[in-house]
Amino acid sequence: MITTKNCIIRLSRYKNALYRLQALGFVKFFSDNLADAVGVTAAVVRKDFSVFGISGNKKGGYQIETLLEKLNSILGKDRLQKVVVIGAGHIGSALMRYRGFEKEGIKIAAGFDIDPSKVNRSSPVPILPLEEIKGFIKSHGIKIAVLTVPDIAAQEVVDIISASGIKGVLNFAPLRLKSPEGCIINNVNLEIELENLIYFVNVMEKTK
Ligand code: ATP
């Protein structure tokens, strides 16, 4: 089965759109409805579903409830996912304060920092010294880390945490990191995203 990152991003979008349809009182939907809500073609929806063995009834459509269960299970959202944040600077602290992850079944179990002045064991998301990360990851069964350390520290931290059992890293440091074996790195580069937007806004303004 070949699944691309974009395919999985679409599954998350289908799931969110289905929750919106359910909130509006719908019980069933057709691939056209979902395609419109997500901005893809119905053929793409059907192809994505077929990759995961989801089949609908052409005439009757799909049951929202059943499909949500299936999508949540595929996306690993049928159980709480605990993650850690490494680097309690501006971005890391903002993520730890953000309450929106919990409704998505994602809990930031702790933050970690190398700077002893950032340690705060009694904050709602405790901030612990980096030396404790290995034991914490093991005892809490954590596989995902969000990396918000400065770029010069990022590769070293990735190497340490992957050796401690982390399998997936969401990297906010603005550089490409080498993935240690058995560890997936997804990058969020806010500067590049903004630069990209600035470019296209400028092009749009010039062609007006
Ligand atoms: P941000 O990039 O989140 O805006 P900032 O500008 O406040 O953060 P940075 O210098 O980017 O600060 O550092 C982010 C945090 O990462 C700091 O709290 C810093 O102590 C921490 N940090 C730096 N090196 C490491 C490391 N090797 N391991 C863990 N934490 C680290």
PDB file of C-alpha atoms and ligand atoms in Angstrom:
ATOM      1  CA  MET A   1       0.000   0.000   0.000  1.00  0.00           C
ATOM      2  CA  ILE A   2       1.502   3.341  -1.059  1.00  0.00           C
ATOM      3  CA  THR A   3       0.495   6.250   1.139  1.00  0.00           C
ATOM      4  CA  THR A   4       1.947   9.688   0.601  1.00  0.00           C
ATOM      5  CA  LYS A   5       2.105  12.495   3.108  1.00  0.00           C
ATOM      6  CA  ASN A   6      -0.421  14.428   1.001  1.00  0.00           C
ATOM      7  CA  CYS A   7      -2.823  11.503   1.061  1.00  0.00           C
ATOM      8  CA  ILE A   8      -2.682  11.406   4.874  1.00  0.00           C
ATOM      9  CA  ILE A   9      -3.132  15.197   5.039  1.00  0.00           C
ATOM     10  CA  ARG A  10      -6.274  14.732   2.922  1.00  0.00           C
ATOM     11  CA  LEU A  11      -7.544  12.060   5.346  1.00  0.00           C
ATOM     12  CA  SER A  12      -7.240  14.601   8.177  1.00  0.00           C
ATOM     13  CA  ARG A  13      -9.135  17.127   6.050  1.00  0.00           C
ATOM     14  CA  TYR A  14     -11.857  14.551   5.249  1.00  0.00           C
ATOM     15  CA  LYS A  15     -12.179  13.804   8.951  1.00  0.00           C
ATOM     16  CA  ASN A  16     -12.541  17.497   9.866  1.00  0.00           C
ATOM     17  CA  ALA A  17     -15.051  18.059   7.059  1.00  0.00           C
ATOM     18  CA  LEU A  18     -17.064  15.011   8.196  1.00  0.00           C
ATOM     19  CA  TYR A  19     -17.236  16.381  11.748  1.00  0.00           C
ATOM     20  CA  ARG A  20     -18.577  19.642  10.303  1.00  0.00           C
ATOM     21  CA  LEU A  21     -21.171  17.759   8.221  1.00  0.00           C
ATOM     22  CA  GLN A  22     -22.145  15.711  11.288  1.00  0.00           C
ATOM     23  CA  ALA A  23     -22.523  18.901  13.346  1.00  0.00           C
ATOM     24  CA  LEU A  24     -24.936  20.162  10.671  1.00  0.00           C
ATOM     25  CA  GLY A  25     -27.052  17.053  11.213  1.00  0.00           C
ATOM     26  CA  PHE A  26     -25.960  14.924   8.234  1.00  0.00           C
ATOM     27  CA  VAL A  27     -25.804  11.158   8.732  1.00  0.00           C
ATOM     28  CA  LYS A  28     -24.659  10.149   5.246  1.00  0.00           C
ATOM     29  CA  PHE A  29     -22.622  11.790   2.519  1.00  0.00           C
ATOM     30  CA  PHE A  30     -21.519  11.184  -1.070  1.00  0.00           C
ATOM     31  CA  SER A  31     -17.945  11.490  -2.288  1.00  0.00           C
ATOM     32  CA  ASP A  32     -19.003  14.665  -4.175  1.00  0.00           C
ATOM     33  CA  ASN A  33     -20.036  16.361  -0.907  1.00  0.00           C
ATOM     34  CA  LEU A  34     -16.734  15.546   0.725  1.00  0.00           C
ATOM     35  CA  ALA A  35     -14.750  16.508  -2.389  1.00  0.00           C
ATOM     36  CA  ASP A  36     -16.431  19.944  -2.401  1.00  0.00           C
ATOM     37  CA  ALA A  37     -15.792  20.446   1.306  1.00  0.00           C
ATOM     38  CA  VAL A  38     -12.090  19.609   0.971  1.00  0.00           C
ATOM     39  CA  GLY A  39     -11.435  21.118  -2.469  1.00  0.00           C
ATOM     40  CA  VAL A  40     -10.465  17.960  -4.377  1.00  0.00           C
ATOM     41  CA  THR A  41     -12.285  15.899  -6.998  1.00  0.00           C
ATOM     42  CA  ALA A  42     -14.619  13.045  -6.092  1.00  0.00           C
ATOM     43  CA  ALA A  43     -12.233  10.704  -7.926  1.00  0.00           C
ATOM     44  CA  VAL A  44      -9.432  11.667  -5.523  1.00  0.00           C
ATOM     45  CA  VAL A  45     -11.701  10.998  -2.529  1.00  0.00           C
ATOM     46  CA  ARG A  46     -12.628   7.550  -3.886  1.00  0.00           C
ATOM     47  CA  LYS A  47      -9.003   6.736  -4.696  1.00  0.00           C
ATOM     48  CA  ASP A  48      -7.840   7.747  -1.191  1.00  0.00           C
ATOM     49  CA  PHE A  49     -10.602   5.643   0.331  1.00  0.00           C
ATOM     50  CA  SER A  50      -9.767   2.642  -1.831  1.00  0.00           C
ATOM     51  CA  VAL A  51      -6.150   2.779  -0.600  1.00  0.00           C
ATOM     52  CA  PHE A  52      -7.521   2.056   2.879  1.00  0.00           C
ATOM     53  CA  GLY A  53     -10.163  -0.411   1.781  1.00  0.00           C
ATOM     54  CA  ILE A  54     -13.033   1.992   2.449  1.00  0.00           C
ATOM     55  CA  SER A  55     -15.892   1.302   0.111  1.00  0.00           C
ATOM     56  CA  GLY A  56     -19.169   3.144  -0.120  1.00  0.00           C
ATOM     57  CA  ASN A  57     -22.414   2.417  -1.774  1.00  0.00           C
ATOM     58  CA  LYS A  58     -22.664   4.530  -4.934  1.00  0.00           C
ATOM     59  CA  LYS A  59     -26.382   5.085  -4.451  1.00  0.00           C
ATOM     60  CA  GLY A  60     -26.559   5.223  -0.688  1.00  0.00           C
ATOM     61  CA  GLY A  61     -23.286   7.052  -0.043  1.00  0.00           C
ATOM     62  CA  TYR A  62     -21.185   6.605   3.064  1.00  0.00           C
ATOM     63  CA  GLN A  63     -22.253   6.581   6.716  1.00  0.00           C
ATOM     64  CA  ILE A  64     -20.503   9.506   8.431  1.00  0.00           C
ATOM     65  CA  GLU A  65     -20.279   7.779  11.823  1.00  0.00           C
ATOM     66  CA  THR A  66     -18.710   4.600  10.417  1.00  0.00           C
ATOM     67  CA  LEU A  67     -16.260   6.501   8.270  1.00  0.00           C
ATOM     68  CA  LEU A  68     -15.196   8.759  11.147  1.00  0.00           C
ATOM     69  CA  GLU A  69     -14.424   5.692  13.242  1.00  0.00           C
ATOM     70  CA  LYS A  70     -12.345   4.261  10.419  1.00  0.00           C
ATOM     71  CA  LEU A  71     -10.502   7.545   9.716  1.00  0.00           C
ATOM     72  CA  ASN A  72      -9.786   8.114  13.411  1.00  0.00           C
ATOM     73  CA  SER A  73      -8.389   4.609  13.664  1.00  0.00           C
ATOM     74  CA  ILE A  74      -6.200   5.040  10.541  1.00  0.00           C
ATOM     75  CA  LEU A  75      -4.935   8.391  11.854  1.00  0.00           C
ATOM     76  CA  GLY A  76      -4.196   6.890  15.289  1.00  0.00           C
ATOM     77  CA  LYS A  77      -6.789   9.137  16.913  1.00  0.00           C
ATOM     78  CA  ASP A  78      -8.690   6.344  18.610  1.00  0.00           C
ATOM     79  CA  ARG A  79      -6.347   6.756  21.587  1.00  0.00           C
ATOM     80  CA  LEU A  80      -4.693   9.759  23.236  1.00  0.00           C
ATOM     81  CA  GLN A  81      -1.354  10.604  21.640  1.00  0.00           C
ATOM     82  CA  LYS A  82       1.191  11.975  24.065  1.00  0.00           C
ATOM     83  CA  VAL A  83       3.985  14.170  22.717  1.00  0.00           C
ATOM     84  CA  VAL A  84       6.858  16.156  24.223  1.00  0.00           C
ATOM     85  CA  VAL A  85       8.129  19.611  23.291  1.00  0.00           C
ATOM     86  CA  ILE A  86      11.871  20.227  23.380  1.00  0.00           C
ATOM     87  CA  GLY A  87      12.929  23.849  23.757  1.00  0.00           C
ATOM     88  CA  ALA A  88      10.768  26.063  25.954  1.00  0.00           C
ATOM     89  CA  GLY A  89      11.472  29.312  24.088  1.00  0.00           C
ATOM     90  CA  HIS A  90       8.802  31.495  22.458  1.00  0.00           C
ATOM     91  CA  ILE A  91       7.455  28.898  20.023  1.00  0.00           C
ATOM     92  CA  GLY A  92       7.760  25.931  22.405  1.00  0.00           C
ATOM     93  CA  SER A  93       6.042  27.818  25.239  1.00  0.00           C
ATOM     94  CA  ALA A  94       3.235  28.980  22.940  1.00  0.00           C
ATOM     95  CA  LEU A  95       2.629  25.383  21.829  1.00  0.00           C
ATOM     96  CA  MET A  96       2.596  24.195  25.445  1.00  0.00           C
ATOM     97  CA  ARG A  97       0.022  26.867  26.352  1.00  0.00           C
ATOM     98  CA  TYR A  98      -2.176  26.078  23.355  1.00  0.00           C
ATOM     99  CA  ARG A  99      -5.313  24.192  24.439  1.00  0.00           C
ATOM    100  CA  GLY A 100      -6.466  23.213  20.940  1.00  0.00           C
ATOM    101  CA  PHE A 101      -4.454  19.975  20.714  1.00  0.00           C
ATOM    102  CA  GLU A 102      -6.430  18.202  23.432  1.00  0.00           C
ATOM    103  CA  LYS A 103      -9.683  18.222  21.498  1.00  0.00           C
ATOM    104  CA  GLU A 104      -7.733  16.480  18.726  1.00  0.00           C
ATOM    105  CA  GLY A 105      -6.594  13.752  21.124  1.00  0.00           C
ATOM    106  CA  ILE A 106      -3.040  15.107  21.387  1.00  0.00           C
ATOM    107  CA  LYS A 107      -1.579  15.804  24.810  1.00  0.00           C
ATOM    108  CA  ILE A 108       1.699  17.615  25.404  1.00  0.00           C
ATOM    109  CA  ALA A 109       2.933  15.514  28.316  1.00  0.00           C
ATOM    110  CA  ALA A 110       5.976  17.666  29.124  1.00  0.00           C
ATOM    111  CA  GLY A 111       8.436  20.203  27.828  1.00  0.00           C
ATOM    112  CA  PHE A 112      12.214  19.856  28.075  1.00  0.00           C
ATOM    113  CA  ASP A 113      14.926  22.487  28.088  1.00  0.00           C
ATOM    114  CA  ILE A 114      18.671  22.625  28.570  1.00  0.00           C
ATOM    115  CA  ASP A 115      18.429  25.919  30.467  1.00  0.00           C
ATOM    116  CA  PRO A 116      17.811  25.235  34.212  1.00  0.00           C
ATOM    117  CA  SER A 117      15.981  28.576  34.557  1.00  0.00           C
ATOM    118  CA  LYS A 118      13.238  27.246  32.204  1.00  0.00           C
ATOM    119  CA  VAL A 119      12.532  24.181  34.372  1.00  0.00           C
ATOM    120  CA  ASN A 120       9.118  24.361  36.034  1.00  0.00           C
ATOM    121  CA  ARG A 121       7.762  21.094  37.372  1.00  0.00           C
ATOM    122  CA  SER A 122       4.531  22.605  38.618  1.00  0.00           C
ATOM    123  CA  SER A 123       3.298  24.324  35.428  1.00  0.00           C
ATOM    124  CA  PRO A 124       0.244  22.753  33.707  1.00  0.00           C
ATOM    125  CA  VAL A 125       2.663  21.219  31.177  1.00  0.00           C
ATOM    126  CA  PRO A 126       5.746  20.548  33.340  1.00  0.00           C
ATOM    127  CA  ILE A 127       9.064  21.743  31.924  1.00  0.00           C
ATOM    128  CA  LEU A 128      11.824  19.307  32.823  1.00  0.00           C
ATOM    129  CA  PRO A 129      15.606  19.255  32.385  1.00  0.00           C
ATOM    130  CA  LEU A 130      16.750  17.662  29.141  1.00  0.00           C
ATOM    131  CA  GLU A 131      18.672  14.967  31.074  1.00  0.00           C
ATOM    132  CA  GLU A 132      15.334  13.491  32.151  1.00  0.00           C
ATOM    133  CA  ILE A 133      13.978  13.024  28.657  1.00  0.00           C
ATOM    134  CA  LYS A 134      15.131   9.452  28.122  1.00  0.00           C
ATOM    135  CA  GLY A 135      13.468   8.133  31.286  1.00  0.00           C
ATOM    136  CA  PHE A 136      10.336  10.200  30.619  1.00  0.00           C
ATOM    137  CA  ILE A 137       9.951   8.950  27.049  1.00  0.00           C
ATOM    138  CA  LYS A 138      10.343   5.353  28.227  1.00  0.00           C
ATOM    139  CA  SER A 139       7.998   5.559  31.197  1.00  0.00           C
ATOM    140  CA  HIS A 140       5.272   7.416  29.265  1.00  0.00           C
ATOM    141  CA  GLY A 141       5.657   5.460  26.019  1.00  0.00           C
ATOM    142  CA  ILE A 142       6.180   8.646  23.987  1.00  0.00           C
ATOM    143  CA  LYS A 143       7.129   8.369  20.327  1.00  0.00           C
ATOM    144  CA  ILE A 144       6.606  11.908  19.037  1.00  0.00           C
ATOM    145  CA  ALA A 145       8.566  15.073  19.814  1.00  0.00           C
ATOM    146  CA  VAL A 146       8.107  18.679  18.743  1.00  0.00           C
ATOM    147  CA  LEU A 147      11.457  20.394  18.312  1.00  0.00           C
ATOM    148  CA  THR A 148      11.624  24.106  19.075  1.00  0.00           C
ATOM    149  CA  VAL A 149      15.306  24.524  19.885  1.00  0.00           C
ATOM    150  CA  PRO A 150      17.655  26.913  18.016  1.00  0.00           C
ATOM    151  CA  ASP A 151      18.937  25.569  14.681  1.00  0.00           C
ATOM    152  CA  ILE A 152      22.485  25.002  15.968  1.00  0.00           C
ATOM    153  CA  ALA A 153      21.179  22.602  18.635  1.00  0.00           C
ATOM    154  CA  ALA A 154      18.554  20.803  16.524  1.00  0.00           C
ATOM    155  CA  GLN A 155      20.581  17.952  14.954  1.00  0.00           C
ATOM    156  CA  GLU A 156      22.227  17.035  18.235  1.00  0.00           C
ATOM    157  CA  VAL A 157      18.863  16.948  20.004  1.00  0.00           C
ATOM    158  CA  VAL A 158      17.316  14.806  17.242  1.00  0.00           C
ATOM    159  CA  ASP A 159      20.168  12.312  17.556  1.00  0.00           C
ATOM    160  CA  ILE A 160      19.722  12.145  21.351  1.00  0.00           C
ATOM    161  CA  ILE A 161      15.953  11.733  21.298  1.00  0.00           C
ATOM    162  CA  SER A 162      15.873   9.208  18.474  1.00  0.00           C
ATOM    163  CA  ALA A 163      18.385   7.107  20.425  1.00  0.00           C
ATOM    164  CA  SER A 164      15.955   7.430  23.373  1.00  0.00           C
ATOM    165  CA  GLY A 165      13.010   6.018  21.450  1.00  0.00           C
ATOM    166  CA  ILE A 166      11.447   8.972  19.602  1.00  0.00           C
ATOM    167  CA  LYS A 167      10.168   7.863  16.187  1.00  0.00           C
ATOM    168  CA  GLY A 168       8.699  11.093  14.827  1.00  0.00           C
ATOM    169  CA  VAL A 169       9.845  14.712  15.089  1.00  0.00           C
ATOM    170  CA  LEU A 170       8.001  17.872  14.141  1.00  0.00           C
ATOM    171  CA  ASN A 171      10.877  20.258  13.554  1.00  0.00           C
ATOM    172  CA  PHE A 172      10.372  24.017  13.838  1.00  0.00           C
ATOM    173  CA  ALA A 173      14.091  24.812  13.518  1.00  0.00           C
ATOM    174  CA  PRO A 174      14.647  26.430  10.108  1.00  0.00           C
ATOM    175  CA  LEU A 175      16.997  23.801   8.679  1.00  0.00           C
ATOM    176  CA  ARG A 176      16.834  20.333   7.156  1.00  0.00           C
ATOM    177  CA  LEU A 177      17.880  17.694   9.654  1.00  0.00           C
ATOM    178  CA  LYS A 178      19.332  14.286   8.876  1.00  0.00           C
ATOM    179  CA  SER A 179      16.824  11.650   9.938  1.00  0.00           C
ATOM    180  CA  PRO A 180      18.400   9.005  12.112  1.00  0.00           C
ATOM    181  CA  GLU A 181      17.338   5.495  11.095  1.00  0.00           C
ATOM    182  CA  GLY A 182      13.834   4.693  12.229  1.00  0.00           C
ATOM    183  CA  CYS A 183      12.899   8.323  12.827  1.00  0.00           C
ATOM    184  CA  ILE A 184      10.658  10.472  10.606  1.00  0.00           C
ATOM    185  CA  ILE A 185      11.148  14.227  10.560  1.00  0.00           C
ATOM    186  CA  ASN A 186       8.442  16.627   9.399  1.00  0.00           C
ATOM    187  CA  ASN A 187       9.531  20.235   9.020  1.00  0.00           C
ATOM    188  CA  VAL A 188       7.509  23.349   9.749  1.00  0.00           C
ATOM    189  CA  ASN A 189       9.401  26.287   8.335  1.00  0.00           C
ATOM    190  CA  LEU A 190       7.423  29.399   9.175  1.00  0.00           C
ATOM    191  CA  GLU A 191       9.925  31.724   7.482  1.00  0.00           C
ATOM    192  CA  ILE A 192       9.683  29.849   4.165  1.00  0.00           C
ATOM    193  CA  GLU A 193       5.881  29.755   4.391  1.00  0.00           C
ATOM    194  CA  LEU A 194       5.759  33.522   4.942  1.00  0.00           C
ATOM    195  CA  GLU A 195       8.330  34.209   2.201  1.00  0.00           C
ATOM    196  CA  ASN A 196       6.243  32.114  -0.159  1.00  0.00           C
ATOM    197  CA  LEU A 197       3.099  34.045   0.714  1.00  0.00           C
ATOM    198  CA  ILE A 198       4.896  37.391   0.353  1.00  0.00           C
ATOM    199  CA  TYR A 199       6.130  36.359  -3.114  1.00  0.00           C
ATOM    200  CA  PHE A 200       2.660  35.406  -4.347  1.00  0.00           C
ATOM    201  CA  VAL A 201       1.008  38.482  -2.847  1.00  0.00           C
ATOM    202  CA  ASN A 202       3.629  40.644  -4.603  1.00  0.00           C
ATOM    203  CA  VAL A 203       3.055  38.845  -7.920  1.00  0.00           C
ATOM    204  CA  MET A 204      -0.703  39.281  -7.530  1.00  0.00           C
ATOM    205  CA  GLU A 205      -0.318  43.013  -6.792  1.00  0.00           C
ATOM    206  CA  LYS A 206       1.970  43.507  -9.818  1.00  0.00           C
ATOM    207  CA  THR A 207      -0.423  41.812 -12.207  1.00  0.00           C
ATOM    208  CA  LYS A 208      -3.450  43.835 -11.038  1.00  0.00           C
TER     209      LYS A 208
HETATM  210  P1  ATP B   1      11.961  30.394  19.781  1.00  0.00           P
HETATM  211  O1  ATP B   1      12.908  29.898  18.710  1.00  0.00           O
HETATM  212  O2  ATP B   1      11.064  29.302  20.280  1.00  0.00           O
HETATM  213  O3  ATP B   1      11.291  31.676  19.496  1.00  0.00           O
HETATM  214  P2  ATP B   1      13.679  31.764  21.614  1.00  0.00           P
HETATM  215  O4  ATP B   1      14.068  32.806  20.623  1.00  0.00           O
HETATM  216  O5  ATP B   1      12.964  32.176  22.832  1.00  0.00           O
HETATM  217  O6  ATP B   1      12.856  30.592  21.036  1.00  0.00           O
HETATM  218  P3  ATP B   1      15.897  30.020  21.207  1.00  0.00           P
HETATM  219  O7  ATP B   1      17.268  30.557  21.375  1.00  0.00           O
HETATM  220  O8  ATP B   1      15.414  29.720  19.842  1.00  0.00           O
HETATM  221  O9  ATP B   1      14.950  30.963  22.024  1.00  0.00           O
HETATM  222  O10 ATP B   1      15.791  28.696  22.113  1.00  0.00           O
HETATM  223  C1  ATP B   1      14.589  28.022  22.332  1.00  0.00           C
HETATM  224  C2  ATP B   1      14.713  27.220  23.597  1.00  0.00           C
HETATM  225  O11 ATP B   1      15.521  26.071  23.336  1.00  0.00           O
HETATM  226  C3  ATP B   1      15.376  27.967  24.754  1.00  0.00           C
HETATM  227  O12 ATP B   1      14.534  27.894  25.888  1.00  0.00           O
HETATM  228  C4  ATP B   1      16.678  27.236  24.945  1.00  0.00           C
HETATM  229  O13 ATP B   1      17.092  27.221  26.316  1.00  0.00           O
HETATM  230  C5  ATP B   1      16.351  25.851  24.458  1.00  0.00           C
HETATM  231  N1  ATP B   1      17.501  25.056  24.049  1.00  0.00           N
HETATM  232  C6  ATP B   1      18.622  25.469  23.436  1.00  0.00           C
HETATM  233  N2  ATP B   1      19.444  24.428  23.194  1.00  0.00           N
HETATM  234  C7  ATP B   1      18.815  23.330  23.663  1.00  0.00           C
HETATM  235  C8  ATP B   1      19.123  21.937  23.711  1.00  0.00           C
HETATM  236  N3  ATP B   1      20.256  21.459  23.215  1.00  0.00           N
HETATM  237  N4  ATP B   1      18.213  21.119  24.288  1.00  0.00           N
HETATM  238  C9  ATP B   1      17.061  21.578  24.789  1.00  0.00           C
HETATM  239  N5  ATP B   1      16.706  22.867  24.783  1.00  0.00           N
HETATM  240  C10 ATP B   1      17.565  23.730  24.221  1.00  0.00           C
END
